CSV table of C-alpha atoms and ligand atoms in Angstrom, one decimal:
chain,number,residue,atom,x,y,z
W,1,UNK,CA,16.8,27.0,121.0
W,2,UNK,CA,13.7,25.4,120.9
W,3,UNK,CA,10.7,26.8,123.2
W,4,UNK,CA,6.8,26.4,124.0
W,5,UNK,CA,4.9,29.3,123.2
W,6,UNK,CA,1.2,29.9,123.7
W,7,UNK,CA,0.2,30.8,120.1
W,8,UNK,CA,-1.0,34.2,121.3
W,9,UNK,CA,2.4,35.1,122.0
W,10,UNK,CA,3.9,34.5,118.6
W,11,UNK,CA,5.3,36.8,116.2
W,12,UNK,CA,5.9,37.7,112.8
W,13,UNK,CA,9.6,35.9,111.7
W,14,UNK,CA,9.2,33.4,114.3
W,15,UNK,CA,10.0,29.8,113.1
W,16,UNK,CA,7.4,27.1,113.8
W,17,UNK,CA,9.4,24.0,114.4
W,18,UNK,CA,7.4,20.2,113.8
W,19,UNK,CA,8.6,17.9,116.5
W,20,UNK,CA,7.3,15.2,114.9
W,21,UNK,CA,6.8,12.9,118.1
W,22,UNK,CA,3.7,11.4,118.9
W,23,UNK,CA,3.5,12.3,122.6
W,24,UNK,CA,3.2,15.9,121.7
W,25,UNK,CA,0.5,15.8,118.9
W,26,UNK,CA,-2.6,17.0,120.4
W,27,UNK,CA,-5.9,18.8,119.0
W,28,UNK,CA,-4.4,22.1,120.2
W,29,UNK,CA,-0.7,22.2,119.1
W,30,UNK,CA,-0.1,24.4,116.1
W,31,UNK,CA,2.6,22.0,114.3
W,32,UNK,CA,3.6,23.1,110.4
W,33,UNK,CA,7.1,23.7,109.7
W,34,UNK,CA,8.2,27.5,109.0
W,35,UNK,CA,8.2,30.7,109.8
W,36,UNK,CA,5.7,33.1,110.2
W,37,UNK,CA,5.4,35.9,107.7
W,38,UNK,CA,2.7,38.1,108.9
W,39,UNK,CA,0.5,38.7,111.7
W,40,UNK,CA,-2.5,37.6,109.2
W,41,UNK,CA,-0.8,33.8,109.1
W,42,UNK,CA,-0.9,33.9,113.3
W,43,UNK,CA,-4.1,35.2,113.6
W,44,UNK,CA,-5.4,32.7,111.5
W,45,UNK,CA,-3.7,30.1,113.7
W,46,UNK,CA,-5.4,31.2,116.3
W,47,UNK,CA,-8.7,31.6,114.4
W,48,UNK,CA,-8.2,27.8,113.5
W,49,UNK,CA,-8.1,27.4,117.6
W,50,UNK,CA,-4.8,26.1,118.2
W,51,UNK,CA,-3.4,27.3,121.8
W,52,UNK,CA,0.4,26.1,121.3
W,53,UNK,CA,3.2,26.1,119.3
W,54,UNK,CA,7.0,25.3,119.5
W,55,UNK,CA,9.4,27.7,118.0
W,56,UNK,CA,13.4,27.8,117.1
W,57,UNK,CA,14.7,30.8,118.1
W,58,UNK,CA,18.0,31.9,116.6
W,59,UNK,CA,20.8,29.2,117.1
W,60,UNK,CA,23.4,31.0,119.1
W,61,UNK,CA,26.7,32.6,118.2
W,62,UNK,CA,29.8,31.1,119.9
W,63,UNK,CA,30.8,31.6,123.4
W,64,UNK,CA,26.9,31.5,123.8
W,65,UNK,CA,25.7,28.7,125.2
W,66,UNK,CA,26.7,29.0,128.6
W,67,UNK,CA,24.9,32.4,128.8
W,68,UNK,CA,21.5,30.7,126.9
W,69,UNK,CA,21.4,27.3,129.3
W,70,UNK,CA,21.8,29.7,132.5
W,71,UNK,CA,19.3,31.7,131.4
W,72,UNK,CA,16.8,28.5,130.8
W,73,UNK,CA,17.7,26.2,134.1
W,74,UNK,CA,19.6,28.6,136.7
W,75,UNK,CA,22.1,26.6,138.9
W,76,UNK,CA,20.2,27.3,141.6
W,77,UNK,CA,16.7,25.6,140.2
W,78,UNK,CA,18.5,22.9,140.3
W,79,UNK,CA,17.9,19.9,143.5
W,80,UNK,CA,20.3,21.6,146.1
W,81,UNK,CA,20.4,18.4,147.5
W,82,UNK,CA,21.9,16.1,144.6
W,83,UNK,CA,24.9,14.1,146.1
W,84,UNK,CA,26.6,11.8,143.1
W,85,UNK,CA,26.1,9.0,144.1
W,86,UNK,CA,28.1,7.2,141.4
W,87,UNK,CA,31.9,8.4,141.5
W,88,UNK,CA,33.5,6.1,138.8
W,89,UNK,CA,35.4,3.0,140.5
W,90,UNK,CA,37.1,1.7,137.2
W,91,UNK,CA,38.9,4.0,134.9
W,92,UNK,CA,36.5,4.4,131.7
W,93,UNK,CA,38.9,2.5,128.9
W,94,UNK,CA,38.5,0.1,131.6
W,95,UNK,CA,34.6,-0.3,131.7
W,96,UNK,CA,34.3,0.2,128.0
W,97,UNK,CA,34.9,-3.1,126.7
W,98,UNK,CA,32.7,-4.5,128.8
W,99,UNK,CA,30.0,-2.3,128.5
W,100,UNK,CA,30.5,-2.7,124.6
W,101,UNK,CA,29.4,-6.4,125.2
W,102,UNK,CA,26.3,-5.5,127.4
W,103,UNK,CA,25.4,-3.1,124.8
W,104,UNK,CA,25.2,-5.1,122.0
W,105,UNK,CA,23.9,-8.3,123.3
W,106,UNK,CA,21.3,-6.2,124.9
W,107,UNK,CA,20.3,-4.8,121.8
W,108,UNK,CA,20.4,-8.7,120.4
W,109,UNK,CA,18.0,-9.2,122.8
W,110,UNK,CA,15.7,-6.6,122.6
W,111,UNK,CA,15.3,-7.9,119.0
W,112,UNK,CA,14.3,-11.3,120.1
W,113,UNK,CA,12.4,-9.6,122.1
W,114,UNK,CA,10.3,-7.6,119.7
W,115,UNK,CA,10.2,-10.8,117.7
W,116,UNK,CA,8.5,-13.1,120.1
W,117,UNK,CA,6.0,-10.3,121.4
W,118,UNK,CA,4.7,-9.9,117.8
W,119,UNK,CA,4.5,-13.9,117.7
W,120,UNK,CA,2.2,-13.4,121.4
W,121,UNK,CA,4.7,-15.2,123.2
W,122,UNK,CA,5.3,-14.2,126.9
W,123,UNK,CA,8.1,-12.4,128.0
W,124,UNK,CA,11.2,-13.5,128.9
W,125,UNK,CA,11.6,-11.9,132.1
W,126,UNK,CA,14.3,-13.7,134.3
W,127,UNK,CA,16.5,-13.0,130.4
W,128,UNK,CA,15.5,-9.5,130.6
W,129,UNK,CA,16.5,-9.1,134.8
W,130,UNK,CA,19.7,-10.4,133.9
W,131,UNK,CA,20.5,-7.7,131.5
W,132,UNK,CA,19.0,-4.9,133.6
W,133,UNK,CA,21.2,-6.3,136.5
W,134,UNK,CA,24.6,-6.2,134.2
W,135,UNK,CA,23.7,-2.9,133.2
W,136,UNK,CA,23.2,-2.0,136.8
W,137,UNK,CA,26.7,-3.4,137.8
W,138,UNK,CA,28.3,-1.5,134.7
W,139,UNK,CA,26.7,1.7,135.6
W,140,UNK,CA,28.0,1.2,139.0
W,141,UNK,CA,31.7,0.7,138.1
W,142,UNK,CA,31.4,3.9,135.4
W,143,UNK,CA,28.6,5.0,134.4
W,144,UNK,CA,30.1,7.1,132.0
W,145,UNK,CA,31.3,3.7,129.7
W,146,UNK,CA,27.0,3.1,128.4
W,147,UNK,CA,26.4,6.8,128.7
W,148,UNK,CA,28.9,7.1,125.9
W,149,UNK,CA,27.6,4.2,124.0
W,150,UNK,CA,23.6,4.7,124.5
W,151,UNK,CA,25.1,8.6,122.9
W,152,UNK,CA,26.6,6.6,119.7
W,153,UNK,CA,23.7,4.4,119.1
W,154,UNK,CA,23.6,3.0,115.5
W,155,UNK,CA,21.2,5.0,113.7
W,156,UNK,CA,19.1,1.8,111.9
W,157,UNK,CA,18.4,0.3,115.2
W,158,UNK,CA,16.1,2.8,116.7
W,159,UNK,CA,13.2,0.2,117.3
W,160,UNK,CA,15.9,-1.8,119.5
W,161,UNK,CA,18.3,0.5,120.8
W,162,UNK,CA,15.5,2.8,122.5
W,163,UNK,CA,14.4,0.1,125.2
W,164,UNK,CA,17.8,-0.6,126.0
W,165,UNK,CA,19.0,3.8,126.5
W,166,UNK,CA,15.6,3.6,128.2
W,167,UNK,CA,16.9,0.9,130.4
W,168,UNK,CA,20.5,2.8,130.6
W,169,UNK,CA,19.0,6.1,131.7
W,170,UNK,CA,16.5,5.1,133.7
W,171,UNK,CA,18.4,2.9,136.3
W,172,UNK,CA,20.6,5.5,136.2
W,173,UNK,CA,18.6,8.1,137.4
W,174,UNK,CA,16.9,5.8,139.7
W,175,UNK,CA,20.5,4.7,141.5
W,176,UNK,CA,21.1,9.0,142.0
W,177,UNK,CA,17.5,9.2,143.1
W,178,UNK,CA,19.1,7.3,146.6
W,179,UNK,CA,16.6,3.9,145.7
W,180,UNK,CA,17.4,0.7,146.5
W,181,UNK,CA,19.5,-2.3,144.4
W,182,UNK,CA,15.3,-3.4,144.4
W,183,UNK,CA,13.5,-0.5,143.2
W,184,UNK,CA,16.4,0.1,141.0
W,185,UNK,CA,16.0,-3.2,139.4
W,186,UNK,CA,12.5,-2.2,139.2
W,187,UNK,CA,12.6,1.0,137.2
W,188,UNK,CA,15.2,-1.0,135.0
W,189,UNK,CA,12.6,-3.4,133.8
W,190,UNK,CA,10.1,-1.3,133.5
W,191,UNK,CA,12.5,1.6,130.9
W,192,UNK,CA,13.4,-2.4,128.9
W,193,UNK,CA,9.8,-3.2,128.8
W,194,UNK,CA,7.9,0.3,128.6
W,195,UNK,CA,7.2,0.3,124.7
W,196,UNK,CA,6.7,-3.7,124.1
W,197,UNK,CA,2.8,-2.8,123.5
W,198,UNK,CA,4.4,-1.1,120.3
W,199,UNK,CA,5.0,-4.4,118.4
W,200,UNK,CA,1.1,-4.8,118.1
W,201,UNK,CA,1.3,-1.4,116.2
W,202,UNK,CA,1.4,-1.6,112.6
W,203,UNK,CA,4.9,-0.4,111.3
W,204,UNK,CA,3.1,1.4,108.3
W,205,UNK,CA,2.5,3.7,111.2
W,206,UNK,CA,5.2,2.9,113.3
W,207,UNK,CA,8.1,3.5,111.1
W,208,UNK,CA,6.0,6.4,108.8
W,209,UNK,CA,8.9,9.2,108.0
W,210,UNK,CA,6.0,11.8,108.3
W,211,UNK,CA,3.8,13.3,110.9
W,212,UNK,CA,0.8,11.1,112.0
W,213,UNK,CA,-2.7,11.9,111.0
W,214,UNK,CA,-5.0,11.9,113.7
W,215,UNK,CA,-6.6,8.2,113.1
W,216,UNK,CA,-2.9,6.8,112.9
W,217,UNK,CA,-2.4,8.3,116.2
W,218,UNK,CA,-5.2,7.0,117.7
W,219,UNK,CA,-3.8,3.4,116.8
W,220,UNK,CA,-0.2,4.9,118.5
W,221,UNK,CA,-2.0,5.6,121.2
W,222,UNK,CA,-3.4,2.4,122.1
W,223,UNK,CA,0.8,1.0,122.4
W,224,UNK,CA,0.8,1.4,126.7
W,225,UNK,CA,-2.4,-0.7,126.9
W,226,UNK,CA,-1.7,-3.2,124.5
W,227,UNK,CA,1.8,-3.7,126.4
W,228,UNK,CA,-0.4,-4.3,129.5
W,229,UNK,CA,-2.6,-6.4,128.4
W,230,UNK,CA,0.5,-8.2,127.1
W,231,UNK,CA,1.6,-8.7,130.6
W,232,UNK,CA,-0.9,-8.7,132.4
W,233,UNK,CA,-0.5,-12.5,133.1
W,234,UNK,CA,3.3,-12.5,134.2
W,235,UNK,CA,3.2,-11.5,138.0
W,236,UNK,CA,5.1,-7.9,137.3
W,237,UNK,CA,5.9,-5.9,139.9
W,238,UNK,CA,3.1,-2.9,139.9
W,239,UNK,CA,5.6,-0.4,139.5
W,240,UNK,CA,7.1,-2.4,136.2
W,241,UNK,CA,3.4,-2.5,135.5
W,242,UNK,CA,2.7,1.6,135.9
W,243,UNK,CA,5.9,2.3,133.6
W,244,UNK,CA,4.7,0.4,130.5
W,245,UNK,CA,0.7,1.2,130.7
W,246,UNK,CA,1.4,5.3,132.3
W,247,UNK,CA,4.7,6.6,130.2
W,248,UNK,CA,2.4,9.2,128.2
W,249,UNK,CA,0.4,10.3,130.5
W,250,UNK,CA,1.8,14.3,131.8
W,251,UNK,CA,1.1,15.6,135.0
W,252,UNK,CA,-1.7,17.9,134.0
W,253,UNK,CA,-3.8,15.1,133.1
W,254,UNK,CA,-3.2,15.4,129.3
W,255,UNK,CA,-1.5,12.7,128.6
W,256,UNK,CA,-3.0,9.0,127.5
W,257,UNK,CA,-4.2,6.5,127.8
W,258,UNK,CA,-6.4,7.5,130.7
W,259,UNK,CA,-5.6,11.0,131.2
W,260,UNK,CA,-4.2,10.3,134.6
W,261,UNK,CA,-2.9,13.1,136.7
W,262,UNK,CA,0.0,14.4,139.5
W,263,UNK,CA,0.0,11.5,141.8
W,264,UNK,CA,-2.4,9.2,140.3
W,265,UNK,CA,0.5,8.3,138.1
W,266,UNK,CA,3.7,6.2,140.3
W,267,UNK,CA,7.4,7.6,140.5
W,268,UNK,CA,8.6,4.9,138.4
W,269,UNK,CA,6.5,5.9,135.1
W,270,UNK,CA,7.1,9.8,135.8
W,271,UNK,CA,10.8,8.7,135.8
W,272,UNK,CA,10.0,6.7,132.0
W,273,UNK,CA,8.5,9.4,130.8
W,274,UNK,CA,11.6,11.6,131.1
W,275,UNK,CA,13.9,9.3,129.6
W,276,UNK,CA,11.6,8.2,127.2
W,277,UNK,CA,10.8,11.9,126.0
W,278,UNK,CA,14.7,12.4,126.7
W,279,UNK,CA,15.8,9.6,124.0
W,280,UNK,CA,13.3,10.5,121.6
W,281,UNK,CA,14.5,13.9,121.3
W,282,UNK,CA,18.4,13.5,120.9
W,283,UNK,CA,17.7,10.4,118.8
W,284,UNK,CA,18.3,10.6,114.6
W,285,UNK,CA,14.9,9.6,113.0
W,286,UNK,CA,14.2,8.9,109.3
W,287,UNK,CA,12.4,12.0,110.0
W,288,UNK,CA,13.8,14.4,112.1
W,289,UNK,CA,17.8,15.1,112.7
W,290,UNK,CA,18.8,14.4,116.5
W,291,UNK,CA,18.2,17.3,118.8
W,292,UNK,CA,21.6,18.7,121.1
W,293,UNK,CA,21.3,17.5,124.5
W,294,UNK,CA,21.3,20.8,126.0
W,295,UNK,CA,18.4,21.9,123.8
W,296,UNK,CA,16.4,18.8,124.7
W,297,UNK,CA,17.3,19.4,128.6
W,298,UNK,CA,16.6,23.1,128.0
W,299,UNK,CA,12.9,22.3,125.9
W,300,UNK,CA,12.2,19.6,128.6
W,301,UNK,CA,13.1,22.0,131.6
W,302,UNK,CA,10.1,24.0,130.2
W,303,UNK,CA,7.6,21.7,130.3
W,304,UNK,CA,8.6,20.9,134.4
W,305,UNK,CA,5.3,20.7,137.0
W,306,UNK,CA,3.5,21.1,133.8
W,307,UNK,CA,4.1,17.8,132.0
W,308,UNK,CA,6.8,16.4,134.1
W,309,UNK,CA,7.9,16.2,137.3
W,310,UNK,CA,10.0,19.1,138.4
W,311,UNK,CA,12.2,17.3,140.9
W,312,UNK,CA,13.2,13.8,138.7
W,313,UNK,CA,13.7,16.4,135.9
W,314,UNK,CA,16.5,18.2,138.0
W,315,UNK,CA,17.8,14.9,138.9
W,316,UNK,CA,18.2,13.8,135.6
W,317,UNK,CA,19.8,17.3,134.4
W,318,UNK,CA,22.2,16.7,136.8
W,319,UNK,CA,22.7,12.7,136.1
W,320,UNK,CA,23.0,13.6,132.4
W,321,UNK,CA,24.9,17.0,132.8
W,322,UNK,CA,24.1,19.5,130.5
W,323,UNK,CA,27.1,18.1,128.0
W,324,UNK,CA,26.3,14.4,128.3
W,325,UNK,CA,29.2,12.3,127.8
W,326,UNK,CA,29.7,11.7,123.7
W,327,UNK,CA,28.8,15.5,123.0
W,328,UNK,CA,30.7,17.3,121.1
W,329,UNK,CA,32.2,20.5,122.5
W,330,UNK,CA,34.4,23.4,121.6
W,331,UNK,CA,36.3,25.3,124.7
W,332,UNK,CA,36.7,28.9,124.8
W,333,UNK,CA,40.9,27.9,123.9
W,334,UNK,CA,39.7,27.1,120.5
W,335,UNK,CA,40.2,23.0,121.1
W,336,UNK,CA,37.4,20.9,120.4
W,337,UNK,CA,36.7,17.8,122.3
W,338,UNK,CA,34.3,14.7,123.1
W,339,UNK,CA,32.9,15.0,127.0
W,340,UNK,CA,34.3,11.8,128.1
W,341,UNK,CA,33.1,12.2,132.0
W,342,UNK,CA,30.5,14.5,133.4
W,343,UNK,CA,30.7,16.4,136.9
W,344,UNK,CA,27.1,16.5,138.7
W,345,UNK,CA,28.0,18.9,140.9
W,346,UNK,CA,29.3,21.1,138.5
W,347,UNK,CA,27.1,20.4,135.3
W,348,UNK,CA,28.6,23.0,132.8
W,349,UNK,CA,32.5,22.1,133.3
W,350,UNK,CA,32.3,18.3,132.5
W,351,UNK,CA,35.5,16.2,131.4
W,352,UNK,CA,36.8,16.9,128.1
W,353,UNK,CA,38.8,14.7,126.1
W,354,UNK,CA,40.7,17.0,123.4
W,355,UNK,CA,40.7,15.8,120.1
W,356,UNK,CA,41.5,18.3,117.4
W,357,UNK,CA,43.6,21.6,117.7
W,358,UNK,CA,42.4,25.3,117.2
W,359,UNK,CA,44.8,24.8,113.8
W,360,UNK,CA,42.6,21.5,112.8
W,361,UNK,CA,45.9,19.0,114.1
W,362,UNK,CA,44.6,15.6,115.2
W,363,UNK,CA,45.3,14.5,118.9
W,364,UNK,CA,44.1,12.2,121.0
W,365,UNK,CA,44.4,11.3,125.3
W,366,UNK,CA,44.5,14.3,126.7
W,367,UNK,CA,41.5,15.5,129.1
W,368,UNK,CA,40.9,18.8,130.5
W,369,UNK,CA,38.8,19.2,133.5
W,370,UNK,CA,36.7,21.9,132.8
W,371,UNK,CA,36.1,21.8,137.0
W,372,UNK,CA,39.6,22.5,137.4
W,373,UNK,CA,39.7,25.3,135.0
W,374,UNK,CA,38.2,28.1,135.3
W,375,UNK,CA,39.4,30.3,132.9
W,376,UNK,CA,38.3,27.5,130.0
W,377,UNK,CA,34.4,27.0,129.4
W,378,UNK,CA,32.7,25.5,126.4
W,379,UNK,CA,31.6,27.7,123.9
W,380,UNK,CA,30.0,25.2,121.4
W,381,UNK,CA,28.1,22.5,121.3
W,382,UNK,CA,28.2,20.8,117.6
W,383,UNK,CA,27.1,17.7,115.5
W,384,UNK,CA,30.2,15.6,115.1
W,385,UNK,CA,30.1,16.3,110.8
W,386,UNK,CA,30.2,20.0,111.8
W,387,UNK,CA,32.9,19.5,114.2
W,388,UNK,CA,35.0,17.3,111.9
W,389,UNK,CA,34.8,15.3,115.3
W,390,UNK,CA,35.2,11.1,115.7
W,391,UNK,CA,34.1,10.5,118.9
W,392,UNK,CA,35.5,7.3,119.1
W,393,UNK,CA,38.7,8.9,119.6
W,394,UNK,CA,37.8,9.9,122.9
W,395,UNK,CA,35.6,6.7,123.3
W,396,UNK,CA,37.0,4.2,121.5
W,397,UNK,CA,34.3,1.2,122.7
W,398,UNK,CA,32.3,2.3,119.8
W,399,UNK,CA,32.4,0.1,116.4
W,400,UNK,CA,33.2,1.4,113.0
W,401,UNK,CA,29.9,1.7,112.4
W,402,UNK,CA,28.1,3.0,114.7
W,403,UNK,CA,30.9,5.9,114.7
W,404,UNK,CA,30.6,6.1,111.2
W,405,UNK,CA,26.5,6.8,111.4
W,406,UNK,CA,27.3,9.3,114.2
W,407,UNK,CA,30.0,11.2,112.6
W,408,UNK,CA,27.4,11.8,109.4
W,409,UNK,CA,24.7,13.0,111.9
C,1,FE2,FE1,5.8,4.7,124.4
């Protein structure tokens, strides 16, 4: 599991994990891949003056991981108060094909949309409502149907497919936060449109399959207010406005562009930043493998009234669940299985559709619902090429393709 230490805390054997994302690089995060051999290499860590560091502490041994998320976001931390507010109303091989269709034309249009910003032409807004209103209606039906598709994104198509899971997750969590169809809408737009500044950013440094030195992320940096300044003709909504220019900036003012802090920056870009950070992190780069939901969940949990708001953060735990729907799980009978529907109020017993036998056999339709059965838990998380898993078993909207760069992840 990966954690935040302060780098006067580390020791010897410890392994320094890179994270590699841009949000996090700052003058005082200790960032080199390893692990630490001596005391001499951390007190010359500290000598050089950085103040943090991420770590990987062991991966744990099977039957595990119910014992190591407890332990890093207790039930009870967790909003009380959460009431699921979207029960499915469709059966999910209903909603899939339609939701396949959204998907993919949304992601045809996030292109375009990436195309024409680099040419300086204006957004096409009412095009872009359109979509954030289908996926509104599709998450409404059963959620569960994008879920599993924003989890099986194609791996090529980060640039694309990130606005649109933005989009996904963000409406999502705004719909269980109680807001209005409007504000909804709202939050949408802004998760679709939150990184168009980023097509005025080289892709030298954009698409570089290495850290960033510190004068290529000063030109990263400068995305949220070139997306503004983009915009800042259209007659946006503010709070679309707040999501594009304030998605980096953290709650203890150490974020950019403007270093803006606690309630200086609006509900809807707190609620970007999550899913943006969220996405980032469970996402396959051409530098960095994808991180397991529950560890991102479990990393981001740490960094809550810190960096990001504590009670949108326990929302969105319990929106996601701690096995998203597409993860790949093994039960304590030995089965392994694709979580096809979550359970918010009971976030470590989702749906499981079984897939393979303790013996290896093949099988497909049958679900287990971990809320109905006690005495079977998951014990696993994996990657589907270390489960010998094909998700699209379990959720079969997903093309050949996109299954195909899963399974390899
Ligand atoms: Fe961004």
């Amino acid at each position: 599991m990966i954690t935040k230490l302060a780098t006067k805390d580390l020791a010897p054997g410890m392994r320094v994990v890179n994270l590699d994302l841009p949000w996090l690089a700052n003058p005082f995060l200790y960032a080199r891949d390893g692990v630490l051999a001596s005391q001499e290499d951390i007190d010359r860590i500290i000598l050089e003056g950085f103040l943090e560091v991420y770590v990987d502490t062991e991966t744990p041994a099977s039957g595990d991981v119910e014992e190591e998320i407890e332990e890093v976001i207790p039930h009870q931390k967790v909003e009380e108060t959460f009431q699921d507010r979207l029960p499915p109303k469709v059966r999910l091989s209903e909603e899939l094909p339609a939701a396949r269709t959204l998907f993919d034309g949304s992601v045809r249009f996030a292109r375009s949309l990436m195309l024409g910003l680099s040419k300086d032409k204006p957004i096409p807004v009412e095009e872009g409502a359109r979509i954030v209103d289908d996926i509104f209606n599709s998450i409404t039906r059963n959620c569960n149907a994008l879920l599993g598709l924003v989890k099986l994104r194609r791996r090529d198509e980060y640039t694309y497919t990130h606005c649109i899971n933005v989009c996904v997750l963000a409406s999502l969590l705004s719909v269980q936060l109680g807001h209005k169809p409007s504000v909804t809408r709202k939050v949408g737009l802004a998760g679709l449109f939150h990184d168009i500044g980023k097509t005025h950013i080289p892709d030298a440094i954009l698409n570089k399959s290495g850290p960033l030195s510190n004068e290529e992320f000063m030109v990263m940096k400068l995305h949220p207010e070139l997306g503004l300044r983009h915009v800042q003709e259209q007659g946006l909504p503010p709070e679309v406005m707040s999501g594009i220019s304030d998605h980096h900036e953290k709650l203890n003012g150490k974020g950019y562009p403007r270093g803006l802090k606690g309630d200086e920056i609006s509900e809807t870009a707190r609620i970007i930043t999550i899913v943006d950070i969220y996405d980032a992190l469970t996402s396959r780069r051409v530098y960095k493998d994808p991180m397991l939901p529950h560890q991102a969940l479990c990393l981001m949990y740490s960094m809550r009234g810190e960096e990001l708001d504590e009670r949108l953060l326990s929302h969105f735990i319990r929106t996601q669940g701690i096995y998203p729907v597409g993860s790949v799980v093994e039960l304590s009978s030995g089965w392994r299985g694709v979580v096809t529907q979550i359970c918010p109020e009971k976030p470590l017993a989702p749906q499981v559709t079984l897939v393979r036998s303790p013996l290896g056999r093949l099988k497909t339709g049958e679900v287990i619902n971990l809320a109905e059965q006690s005495q079977v838990k998951i014990t696993r998380v994996m990657t589907p090429g270390e489960a010998g898993v094909d998700p699209s078993l379990a959720i079969p909207g997903a093309n050949s393709s996109t299954v195909q760069s899963y399974v390899s992840a």
